[in-house]
Amino acid sequence: MDQQGVLQRIRELVGEAGLVTDAPARQARLVDERRLYHGQAALIVRPDSVDQIASILALCNEHHIGVVPQGGNTGYCGGATPFDAERQIVVCLDRLNRIREIDPVAFTMTVEAGLVLAKAQAAAAEHNLLFPLSMGSEGSCQIGGNLSTNAGGLAVLRYGTARELALGLEVVLPDGRVLSELKGLRKDNTGYPLTQLFMGAEGTLGIITAAVLKLFPAAHAIETAWLAVADIEAACRLLGVARQASGDALSSFEYVSGASAELVLDQVADTRAPLQETYAHYVLVEFTSPDSASGLRAGMERLLEVGMEHGWVLDGVLAESGPQRDALWRLRESIPEAEKHSGGAIKHDVSVAVGRIPEFAARLAAELKVLGDYRPSGYGHIGDGNLHYNLLAPEGTDPEAFKQGAGRQLSRAVHALAVSMGGSFSAEHGVGILKAPDLVAYKSPVALEMMKTVKRALDPHGIMNPGKMVPGS
């Protein structure tokens, strides 16, 4: 069978409903979220069953046709973009969107990979349970993509990354075989934890088609505060106090620089400053508990008291209602939108040990100052050491020229410093194609060789997401 014959066979497998042929719909699947990459593909399909995906992969493996898995296409690193109009196809997971089971006794939910994250959250809530993975794109990102990139988000501090929220996976391997590990066991000490290979692999080893997810008691008590702090060191010191004061009920501890907050207030409609004065540093703190009589308000007041006594907290406001809480979170979650309205930013997703964040911030500001002009937008999940230190073009300059020119040197400095301090150049957004050169530059030779060995073992023909993440794939 020649290549055209293979593509025709795939068309027949998925049927008319499983083909993406409309020009606008195809274009949406060929461009990444940030519009950094404009790709090409021989075929875009939307299979509706695991059997269809298995048949597609078996055919592509036999005839050496590249397969690019795609979920909600919300990634920041080009990991779901194809680049070959003749020998790559896109496999979209959005039709595999069923909830197979919710077990309120075991606190688990078995879902298919194309289920949108917000729908998974809502399904859990119907049973008075919580699926805690949360991020700005939750209305369109999908569970399979979350797991494939080991997504982080707003509640990692308490609940962990996507990897830590999955008890099992169903995966179609490159040759079409199906690895089914959906038992949902919390203890299974019978050899290598094989499913862990696919979480964070960005579709380079197989296609995740379903997962057993951990659930938790729903939060009935929520206390949220927006606090102005003296500096980043004060924010880090306050973090430890917050965990103690809440009885470790701290679910989110987000840092927002004054520059990022002002950007939102300037660029995003219907946002308001929570405090009368402006400050250089803020934190958004949230305590949650399933017990409505948990005393979280007293814990939050204790946090403010201790913070002010030490000079760490300069001002603050506590949310007194759901709408007030939503308004505080909107300030935090609208930062990427505000950056986009300002011409876009060179984004960074770095992590260092929490205790070294103040040192990192100070050293980074000093290093970047001598390299060139830029506008900073610093924010992130400081509770788990993850900072988004983004760079915008100086006022009155061309944003695209900045990104292609001085911004590149500035970006290298951000990544190099994070790695030199024992951190990571990619904390939660993955590698994709954007950061593949950084992986080669900063990953240890031993780690790189092990990644290549695993890739060769599972995908000897290199059909899975070619050119992404694994060097030389």
Tab-separated table of C-alpha atoms in Angstrom:
chain	number	residue	atom	x	y	z
A	1	MET	CA	0.000	0.000	0.000
A	2	ASP	CA	1.443	3.381	-0.992
A	3	GLN	CA	1.145	6.529	1.129
A	4	GLN	CA	-2.026	7.739	-0.546
A	5	GLY	CA	-3.530	4.338	0.009
A	6	VAL	CA	-2.684	4.527	3.723
A	7	LEU	CA	-4.256	7.974	4.048
A	8	GLN	CA	-7.370	6.753	2.246
A	9	ARG	CA	-7.586	3.759	4.575
A	10	ILE	CA	-7.420	6.133	7.573
A	11	ARG	CA	-10.198	8.239	6.051
A	12	GLU	CA	-12.340	5.137	5.746
A	13	LEU	CA	-11.602	4.121	9.336
A	14	VAL	CA	-12.862	7.394	10.850
A	15	GLY	CA	-15.633	8.123	8.348
A	16	GLU	CA	-16.869	11.538	7.264
A	17	ALA	CA	-17.599	12.608	10.862
A	18	GLY	CA	-13.994	11.933	11.788
A	19	LEU	CA	-12.393	14.071	9.074
A	20	VAL	CA	-11.432	17.733	9.397
A	21	THR	CA	-11.679	19.128	5.878
A	22	ASP	CA	-13.182	22.604	6.315
A	23	ALA	CA	-10.437	25.184	5.695
A	24	PRO	CA	-11.003	27.319	8.855
A	25	ALA	CA	-11.277	24.215	11.028
A	26	ARG	CA	-8.071	22.809	9.542
A	27	GLN	CA	-6.257	26.092	10.058
A	28	ALA	CA	-7.266	26.161	13.725
A	29	ARG	CA	-5.635	22.743	14.151
A	30	LEU	CA	-2.446	23.743	12.330
A	31	VAL	CA	-1.611	26.874	14.354
A	32	ASP	CA	-0.526	26.777	17.983
A	33	GLU	CA	-2.126	28.782	20.805
A	34	ARG	CA	0.484	31.569	20.708
A	35	ARG	CA	0.585	31.600	16.891
A	36	LEU	CA	4.321	30.973	16.928
A	37	TYR	CA	4.058	27.991	14.600
A	38	HIS	CA	2.025	27.571	11.413
A	39	GLY	CA	2.088	23.910	10.535
A	40	GLN	CA	1.116	21.514	7.773
A	41	ALA	CA	-0.388	18.039	7.749
A	42	ALA	CA	-1.440	15.459	5.184
A	43	LEU	CA	-4.587	14.645	7.140
A	44	ILE	CA	-6.434	15.741	10.290
A	45	VAL	CA	-8.695	13.136	11.881
A	46	ARG	CA	-11.009	12.928	14.883
A	47	PRO	CA	-11.390	9.253	15.813
A	48	ASP	CA	-14.185	8.345	18.221
A	49	SER	CA	-12.860	5.136	19.748
A	50	VAL	CA	-9.730	3.521	21.082
A	51	ASP	CA	-10.022	0.858	18.381
A	52	GLN	CA	-9.919	3.515	15.660
A	53	ILE	CA	-6.809	5.095	17.187
A	54	ALA	CA	-5.146	1.695	17.497
A	55	SER	CA	-5.825	0.926	13.819
A	56	ILE	CA	-4.538	4.343	12.750
A	57	LEU	CA	-1.309	3.980	14.684
A	58	ALA	CA	-0.719	0.457	13.426
A	59	LEU	CA	-1.042	1.680	9.837
A	60	CYS	CA	1.167	4.719	10.416
A	61	ASN	CA	3.792	2.625	12.180
A	62	GLU	CA	3.915	0.104	9.350
A	63	HIS	CA	4.256	2.813	6.700
A	64	HIS	CA	6.368	5.294	8.723
A	65	ILE	CA	3.861	8.150	8.773
A	66	GLY	CA	4.214	10.662	11.604
A	67	VAL	CA	1.394	11.082	14.106
A	68	VAL	CA	0.848	14.319	16.052
A	69	PRO	CA	-1.649	13.848	18.928
A	70	GLN	CA	-3.706	16.938	19.695
A	71	GLY	CA	-6.023	17.814	22.563
A	72	GLY	CA	-7.360	21.317	23.103
A	73	ASN	CA	-4.331	22.820	21.300
A	74	THR	CA	-3.758	25.268	24.167
A	75	GLY	CA	-0.068	24.543	24.728
A	76	TYR	CA	2.572	27.255	24.778
A	77	CYS	CA	5.478	25.318	23.207
A	78	GLY	CA	4.212	24.093	19.839
A	79	GLY	CA	3.996	20.508	21.035
A	80	ALA	CA	0.777	19.755	19.116
A	81	THR	CA	1.691	21.353	15.776
A	82	PRO	CA	2.517	19.176	12.729
A	83	PHE	CA	5.188	20.195	10.221
A	84	ASP	CA	4.925	17.895	7.226
A	85	ALA	CA	2.176	18.203	4.591
A	86	GLU	CA	2.993	14.799	3.137
A	87	ARG	CA	4.075	12.449	5.940
A	88	GLN	CA	2.372	13.647	9.143
A	89	ILE	CA	-1.219	13.409	10.307
A	90	VAL	CA	-2.933	15.037	13.280
A	91	VAL	CA	-5.009	12.835	15.575
A	92	CYS	CA	-7.472	14.962	17.558
A	93	LEU	CA	-8.882	13.471	20.746
A	94	ASP	CA	-11.959	15.655	21.213
A	95	ARG	CA	-14.470	12.916	20.281
A	96	LEU	CA	-13.101	10.640	23.020
A	97	ASN	CA	-14.797	12.727	25.687
A	98	ARG	CA	-16.821	10.323	27.786
A	99	ILE	CA	-16.851	9.928	31.546
A	100	ARG	CA	-16.623	6.177	31.933
A	101	GLU	CA	-17.100	5.985	35.694
A	102	ILE	CA	-17.202	8.047	38.874
A	103	ASP	CA	-16.534	6.080	42.046
A	104	PRO	CA	-17.447	8.201	45.101
A	105	VAL	CA	-16.298	5.428	47.439
A	106	ALA	CA	-12.792	5.161	45.976
A	107	PHE	CA	-12.700	8.913	45.174
A	108	THR	CA	-11.799	8.261	41.543
A	109	MET	CA	-13.108	9.193	38.129
A	110	THR	CA	-12.300	7.348	34.891
A	111	VAL	CA	-12.470	9.664	31.885
A	112	GLU	CA	-11.414	9.704	28.270
A	113	ALA	CA	-8.574	11.873	27.065
A	114	GLY	CA	-10.684	14.325	25.058
A	115	LEU	CA	-12.788	15.410	28.021
A	116	VAL	CA	-12.400	19.151	28.612
A	117	LEU	CA	-10.884	19.891	32.020
A	118	ALA	CA	-13.763	22.136	33.140
A	119	LYS	CA	-16.231	19.332	32.393
A	120	ALA	CA	-14.190	16.932	34.506
A	121	GLN	CA	-14.295	19.456	37.351
A	122	ALA	CA	-18.064	19.869	36.957
A	123	ALA	CA	-18.677	16.121	36.883
A	124	ALA	CA	-16.767	15.693	40.139
A	125	ALA	CA	-18.675	18.573	41.723
A	126	GLU	CA	-21.991	16.842	40.960
A	127	HIS	CA	-20.896	14.169	43.431
A	128	ASN	CA	-19.727	16.705	46.030
A	129	LEU	CA	-16.146	15.936	45.042
A	130	LEU	CA	-13.235	17.938	43.688
A	131	PHE	CA	-10.882	17.386	40.784
A	132	PRO	CA	-8.323	20.042	41.715
A	133	LEU	CA	-6.368	20.560	38.494
A	134	SER	CA	-7.099	24.174	37.569
A	135	MET	CA	-5.678	26.661	35.063
A	136	GLY	CA	-6.682	29.545	32.862
A	137	SER	CA	-7.322	27.323	29.823
A	138	GLU	CA	-9.552	24.854	31.681
A	139	GLY	CA	-12.543	25.699	29.473
A	140	SER	CA	-10.802	24.298	26.399
A	141	CYS	CA	-7.784	22.175	27.395
A	142	GLN	CA	-8.331	18.425	27.605
A	143	ILE	CA	-7.378	15.763	30.135
A	144	GLY	CA	-5.122	13.915	27.709
A	145	GLY	CA	-3.134	17.052	26.985
A	146	ASN	CA	-2.961	17.889	30.682
A	147	LEU	CA	-1.433	14.497	31.410
A	148	SER	CA	0.805	14.470	28.335
A	149	THR	CA	2.392	17.766	29.389
A	150	ASN	CA	2.179	17.048	33.137
A	151	ALA	CA	0.276	20.302	33.552
A	152	GLY	CA	0.610	22.292	36.758
A	153	GLY	CA	-1.738	25.180	37.363
A	154	LEU	CA	-3.104	26.947	40.382
A	155	ALA	CA	-3.343	24.193	43.017
A	156	VAL	CA	-0.075	22.270	42.650
A	157	LEU	CA	1.044	23.420	46.091
A	158	ARG	CA	-1.608	21.269	47.737
A	159	TYR	CA	-2.595	18.624	45.208
A	160	GLY	CA	0.389	18.209	42.902
A	161	THR	CA	0.800	18.280	39.128
A	162	ALA	CA	-1.303	16.267	36.658
A	163	ARG	CA	1.078	13.326	37.058
A	164	GLU	CA	0.237	13.125	40.752
A	165	LEU	CA	-3.507	13.206	40.059
A	166	ALA	CA	-3.614	10.084	37.883
A	167	LEU	CA	-3.884	6.546	39.256
A	168	GLY	CA	-3.792	4.796	35.907
A	169	LEU	CA	-3.828	5.244	32.140
A	170	GLU	CA	-5.003	3.633	28.948
A	171	VAL	CA	-2.469	4.270	26.167
A	172	VAL	CA	-2.300	3.289	22.504
A	173	LEU	CA	1.304	2.422	21.694
A	174	PRO	CA	2.954	3.369	18.396
A	175	ASP	CA	2.432	-0.121	16.927
A	176	GLY	CA	-1.288	-0.090	17.735
A	177	ARG	CA	-1.214	-2.224	20.867
A	178	VAL	CA	-3.176	-0.905	23.844
A	179	LEU	CA	-1.678	-0.658	27.324
A	180	SER	CA	-4.662	-0.746	29.685
A	181	GLU	CA	-3.856	0.152	33.283
A	182	LEU	CA	-7.154	1.568	34.533
A	183	LYS	CA	-7.437	-0.412	37.766
A	184	GLY	CA	-7.272	2.742	39.853
A	185	LEU	CA	-5.142	1.125	42.521
A	186	ARG	CA	-3.318	3.313	44.990
A	187	LYS	CA	-0.939	0.444	45.715
A	188	ASP	CA	0.447	-1.744	42.947
A	189	ASN	CA	4.057	-2.718	43.501
A	190	THR	CA	4.468	-5.095	40.559
A	191	GLY	CA	7.333	-3.771	38.498
A	192	TYR	CA	8.163	-0.621	36.584
A	193	PRO	CA	5.515	2.147	36.839
A	194	LEU	CA	4.968	2.051	33.079
A	195	THR	CA	2.169	4.595	32.874
A	196	GLN	CA	4.460	7.242	34.360
A	197	LEU	CA	6.440	7.202	31.117
A	198	PHE	CA	3.570	8.743	29.190
A	199	MET	CA	2.806	11.614	31.568
A	200	GLY	CA	5.031	14.472	30.517
A	201	ALA	CA	6.097	12.671	27.320
A	202	GLU	CA	4.064	15.067	25.142
A	203	GLY	CA	2.739	12.352	22.867
A	204	THR	CA	6.206	11.158	21.819
A	205	LEU	CA	5.716	7.606	23.150
A	206	GLY	CA	2.035	6.903	22.496
A	207	ILE	CA	-1.455	8.385	22.753
A	208	ILE	CA	-3.177	8.575	26.127
A	209	THR	CA	-6.830	7.663	25.565
A	210	ALA	CA	-8.201	7.426	29.121
A	211	ALA	CA	-7.175	7.949	32.729
A	212	VAL	CA	-8.247	7.182	36.265
A	213	LEU	CA	-8.124	10.481	38.158
A	214	LYS	CA	-7.924	11.149	41.882
A	215	LEU	CA	-10.781	13.052	43.482
A	216	PHE	CA	-10.949	14.890	46.796
A	217	PRO	CA	-13.665	16.228	49.092
A	218	ALA	CA	-15.265	19.365	47.697
A	219	ALA	CA	-14.305	22.640	49.350
A	220	HIS	CA	-17.147	24.134	51.395
A	221	ALA	CA	-15.011	26.709	53.185
A	222	ILE	CA	-12.873	29.096	51.126
A	223	GLU	CA	-10.929	32.094	52.347
A	224	THR	CA	-9.133	34.282	49.827
A	225	ALA	CA	-6.877	37.283	50.402
A	226	TRP	CA	-5.023	39.748	48.186
A	227	LEU	CA	-2.002	41.022	50.089
A	228	ALA	CA	0.597	43.661	49.297
A	229	VAL	CA	3.993	42.428	50.523
A	230	ALA	CA	7.308	44.169	51.038
A	231	ASP	CA	9.247	42.094	48.500
A	232	ILE	CA	9.599	38.580	47.138
A	233	GLU	CA	11.525	37.452	50.208
A	234	ALA	CA	8.604	38.599	52.361
A	235	ALA	CA	6.278	36.582	50.143
A	236	CYS	CA	8.369	33.446	50.630
A	237	ARG	CA	8.502	33.930	54.388
A	238	LEU	CA	4.757	34.418	54.446
A	239	LEU	CA	4.276	31.120	52.608
A	240	GLY	CA	5.501	29.079	55.568
A	241	VAL	CA	3.317	31.048	57.965
A	242	ALA	CA	0.310	30.467	55.695
A	243	ARG	CA	0.768	26.713	55.792
A	244	GLN	CA	1.034	26.751	59.580
A	245	ALA	CA	-1.831	29.183	60.145
A	246	SER	CA	-4.219	27.195	57.962
A	247	GLY	CA	-3.334	23.764	59.290
A	248	ASP	CA	-1.882	23.096	55.834
A	249	ALA	CA	-5.196	23.948	54.190
A	250	LEU	CA	-3.305	26.307	51.863
A	251	SER	CA	-4.359	25.464	48.292
A	252	SER	CA	-2.925	28.430	46.347
A	253	PHE	CA	-0.192	30.967	46.968
A	254	GLU	CA	0.266	33.115	43.876
A	255	TYR	CA	2.746	35.933	43.352
A	256	VAL	CA	1.844	38.946	41.195
A	257	SER	CA	4.306	41.749	40.571
A	258	GLY	CA	3.073	45.327	40.632
A	259	ALA	CA	3.997	45.600	36.951
A	260	SER	CA	1.794	42.618	36.054
A	261	ALA	CA	-1.108	43.918	38.129
A	262	GLU	CA	-0.918	47.336	36.457
A	263	LEU	CA	-0.788	45.693	33.058
A	264	VAL	CA	-4.071	43.881	33.789
A	265	LEU	CA	-5.772	46.997	35.123
A	266	ASP	CA	-4.675	48.911	32.032
A	267	GLN	CA	-5.474	46.280	29.397
A	268	VAL	CA	-8.368	44.150	30.659
A	269	ALA	CA	-11.862	45.593	30.924
A	270	ASP	CA	-13.895	45.398	34.137
A	271	THR	CA	-10.921	44.841	36.428
A	272	ARG	CA	-10.412	46.929	39.550
A	273	ALA	CA	-7.537	47.421	41.961
A	274	PRO	CA	-8.349	45.682	45.263
A	275	LEU	CA	-6.336	48.195	47.312
A	276	GLN	CA	-6.360	51.993	47.343
A	277	GLU	CA	-2.593	52.272	46.992
A	278	THR	CA	-0.304	50.567	44.497
A	279	TYR	CA	2.576	48.350	45.530
A	280	ALA	CA	5.459	46.544	43.846
A	281	HIS	CA	4.586	43.057	45.069
A	282	TYR	CA	1.393	41.129	45.814
A	283	VAL	CA	0.346	37.622	46.771
A	284	LEU	CA	-3.012	35.953	46.280
A	285	VAL	CA	-3.565	33.475	49.108
A	286	GLU	CA	-6.345	30.894	49.338
A	287	PHE	CA	-7.265	28.454	52.099
A	288	THR	CA	-9.835	25.728	51.394
A	289	SER	CA	-11.469	23.007	53.489
A	290	PRO	CA	-14.347	20.546	53.095
A	291	ASP	CA	-15.436	21.555	56.609
A	292	SER	CA	-17.498	24.750	56.594
A	293	ALA	CA	-16.712	25.198	60.302
A	294	SER	CA	-12.981	24.782	59.823
A	295	GLY	CA	-11.953	28.162	61.216
A	296	LEU	CA	-10.162	29.210	58.030
A	297	ARG	CA	-11.085	32.864	58.531
A	298	ALA	CA	-9.306	32.855	61.894
A	299	GLY	CA	-6.282	31.310	60.205
A	300	MET	CA	-6.287	33.979	57.507
A	301	GLU	CA	-6.553	36.729	60.116
A	302	ARG	CA	-3.671	35.153	62.000
A	303	LEU	CA	-1.625	35.181	58.790
A	304	LEU	CA	-2.258	38.905	58.354
A	305	GLU	CA	-1.401	39.576	61.980
A	306	VAL	CA	1.932	37.761	61.835
A	307	GLY	CA	2.737	39.216	58.415
A	308	MET	CA	2.144	42.777	59.575
A	309	GLU	CA	4.064	42.250	62.802
A	310	HIS	CA	7.148	41.276	60.793
A	311	GLY	CA	6.665	43.948	58.135
A	312	TRP	CA	6.076	41.363	55.431
A	313	VAL	CA	2.463	42.414	54.760
A	314	LEU	CA	1.907	46.091	53.946
A	315	ASP	CA	-1.800	46.046	53.121
A	316	GLY	CA	-4.484	43.597	52.154
A	317	VAL	CA	-8.097	42.697	51.618
A	318	LEU	CA	-10.096	39.556	52.375
A	319	ALA	CA	-12.808	38.405	49.968
A	320	GLU	CA	-16.200	38.677	51.652
A	321	SER	CA	-18.214	36.956	48.907
A	322	GLY	CA	-17.952	34.704	45.881
A	323	PRO	CA	-17.953	37.643	43.429
A	324	GLN	CA	-15.171	39.348	45.395
A	325	ARG	CA	-13.124	36.145	45.315
A	326	ASP	CA	-13.717	35.859	41.564
A	327	ALA	CA	-12.580	39.466	41.062
A	328	LEU	CA	-9.303	38.780	42.886
A	329	TRP	CA	-8.657	35.656	40.856
A	330	ARG	CA	-9.491	37.509	37.648
A	331	LEU	CA	-6.602	39.884	38.319
A	332	ARG	CA	-4.240	36.945	38.576
A	333	GLU	CA	-5.608	34.901	35.688
A	334	SER	CA	-5.884	37.827	33.253
A	335	ILE	CA	-2.147	38.488	33.121
A	336	PRO	CA	-1.543	36.415	29.939
A	337	GLU	CA	-4.458	38.207	28.247
A	338	ALA	CA	-3.060	41.592	29.274
A	339	GLU	CA	0.358	40.645	27.909
A	340	LYS	CA	-1.231	39.659	24.604
A	341	HIS	CA	-3.032	43.018	24.388
A	342	SER	CA	0.314	44.726	24.977
A	343	GLY	CA	1.940	43.128	21.965
A	344	GLY	CA	2.793	39.779	23.473
A	345	ALA	CA	5.624	38.666	25.700
A	346	ILE	CA	8.603	36.371	25.660
A	347	LYS	CA	7.296	33.834	28.143
A	348	HIS	CA	9.299	31.933	30.702
A	349	ASP	CA	8.157	29.043	32.835
A	350	VAL	CA	11.029	28.462	35.242
A	351	SER	CA	11.278	26.914	38.664
A	352	VAL	CA	13.780	27.014	41.487
A	353	ALA	CA	13.618	25.847	45.089
A	354	VAL	CA	11.217	28.087	46.995
A	355	GLY	CA	13.945	29.172	49.402
A	356	ARG	CA	16.064	30.445	46.509
A	357	ILE	CA	13.374	32.479	44.762
A	358	PRO	CA	14.483	35.812	46.323
A	359	GLU	CA	18.083	35.167	45.241
A	360	PHE	CA	16.927	34.175	41.762
A	361	ALA	CA	14.803	37.311	41.376
A	362	ALA	CA	17.606	39.604	42.538
A	363	ARG	CA	20.278	38.007	40.366
A	364	LEU	CA	17.986	37.892	37.348
A	365	ALA	CA	17.069	41.574	37.579
A	366	ALA	CA	20.761	42.484	37.798
A	367	GLU	CA	21.770	40.286	34.859
A	368	LEU	CA	18.956	41.387	32.558
A	369	LYS	CA	19.540	45.064	33.338
A	370	VAL	CA	22.912	45.015	31.592
A	371	LEU	CA	21.664	42.963	28.614
A	372	GLY	CA	18.956	45.248	27.292
A	373	ASP	CA	15.733	47.164	27.827
A	374	TYR	CA	12.438	45.399	28.459
A	375	ARG	CA	9.249	45.606	30.493
A	376	PRO	CA	8.957	42.838	33.102
A	377	SER	CA	5.808	40.907	33.900
A	378	GLY	CA	6.579	38.637	36.815
A	379	TYR	CA	4.009	36.348	38.370
A	380	GLY	CA	3.434	32.705	39.125
A	381	HIS	CA	2.877	29.850	41.492
A	382	ILE	CA	5.429	30.920	44.062
A	383	GLY	CA	4.123	28.310	46.499
A	384	ASP	CA	5.673	25.546	44.384
A	385	GLY	CA	8.672	27.526	43.118
A	386	ASN	CA	7.286	28.181	39.630
A	387	LEU	CA	7.709	31.696	38.246
A	388	HIS	CA	6.593	33.176	34.944
A	389	TYR	CA	9.127	35.962	34.479
A	390	ASN	CA	7.949	37.311	31.129
A	391	LEU	CA	9.533	40.063	29.053
A	392	LEU	CA	7.636	42.644	27.007
A	393	ALA	CA	9.086	45.052	24.485
A	394	PRO	CA	9.899	48.537	25.783
A	395	GLU	CA	7.168	51.127	25.285
A	396	GLY	CA	7.113	52.540	21.766
A	397	THR	CA	9.132	49.713	20.174
A	398	ASP	CA	8.134	46.929	17.809
A	399	PRO	CA	7.185	43.829	19.850
A	400	GLU	CA	8.113	41.406	17.055
A	401	ALA	CA	11.503	43.010	16.506
A	402	PHE	CA	12.134	42.756	20.254
A	403	LYS	CA	11.204	39.061	20.329
A	404	GLN	CA	13.505	38.257	17.429
A	405	GLY	CA	16.335	40.496	18.593
A	406	ALA	CA	17.312	41.501	22.120
A	407	GLY	CA	14.635	39.287	23.600
A	408	ARG	CA	16.449	36.127	22.566
A	409	GLN	CA	19.554	37.009	24.588
A	410	LEU	CA	17.434	38.024	27.558
A	411	SER	CA	15.530	34.756	27.371
A	412	ARG	CA	18.693	32.677	27.339
A	413	ALA	CA	19.815	34.478	30.484
A	414	VAL	CA	16.564	33.616	32.287
A	415	HIS	CA	16.866	29.921	31.497
A	416	ALA	CA	20.596	29.734	32.180
A	417	LEU	CA	20.245	31.314	35.603
A	418	ALA	CA	17.379	29.039	36.626
A	419	VAL	CA	19.325	25.920	35.637
A	420	SER	CA	22.543	27.166	37.272
A	421	MET	CA	20.624	27.485	40.539
A	422	GLY	CA	19.427	23.891	40.399
A	423	GLY	CA	16.115	24.795	38.803
A	424	SER	CA	14.300	24.046	35.556
A	425	PHE	CA	13.757	25.994	32.334
A	426	SER	CA	10.305	24.405	31.999
A	427	ALA	CA	8.251	23.912	35.126
A	428	GLU	CA	4.761	23.202	33.784
A	429	HIS	CA	4.392	24.053	30.092
A	430	GLY	CA	6.544	21.279	28.686
A	431	VAL	CA	9.198	21.308	25.962
A	432	GLY	CA	7.475	20.833	22.592
A	433	ILE	CA	9.483	22.300	19.751
A	434	LEU	CA	10.033	25.719	21.326
A	435	LYS	CA	12.266	24.489	24.142
A	436	ALA	CA	13.849	21.480	22.464
A	437	PRO	CA	17.174	23.357	22.069
A	438	ASP	CA	17.119	24.161	25.792
A	439	LEU	CA	16.640	20.491	26.584
A	440	VAL	CA	19.817	19.689	24.661
A	441	ALA	CA	21.673	22.569	26.301
A	442	TYR	CA	20.675	21.942	29.907
A	443	LYS	CA	19.654	18.298	30.361
A	444	SER	CA	22.460	16.034	31.516
A	445	PRO	CA	24.008	13.755	28.857
A	446	VAL	CA	22.974	10.710	30.888
A	447	ALA	CA	19.350	11.870	31.078
A	448	LEU	CA	19.276	12.691	27.361
A	449	GLU	CA	20.636	9.274	26.416
A	450	MET	CA	18.067	7.545	28.636
A	451	MET	CA	15.268	9.543	26.980
A	452	LYS	CA	16.529	8.500	23.543
A	453	THR	CA	16.754	4.867	24.674
A	454	VAL	CA	13.140	4.845	25.862
A	455	LYS	CA	12.032	6.555	22.640
A	456	ARG	CA	13.826	3.980	20.473
A	457	ALA	CA	12.403	1.091	22.482
A	458	LEU	CA	8.766	2.170	22.290
A	459	ASP	CA	8.787	4.039	18.976
A	460	PRO	CA	11.578	2.578	16.832
A	461	HIS	CA	10.265	4.199	13.637
A	462	GLY	CA	9.953	7.612	15.296
A	463	ILE	CA	6.355	8.180	14.230
A	464	MET	CA	5.068	9.722	17.473
A	465	ASN	CA	5.082	13.527	17.461
A	466	PRO	CA	8.232	13.787	15.313
A	467	GLY	CA	10.708	16.523	16.171
A	468	LYS	CA	9.176	17.289	19.563
A	469	MET	CA	11.032	17.144	22.858
A	470	VAL	CA	13.340	14.155	22.308
A	471	PRO	CA	16.522	15.280	20.482
A	472	GLY	CA	16.854	13.741	17.035
A	473	SER	CA	13.366	12.220	17.039
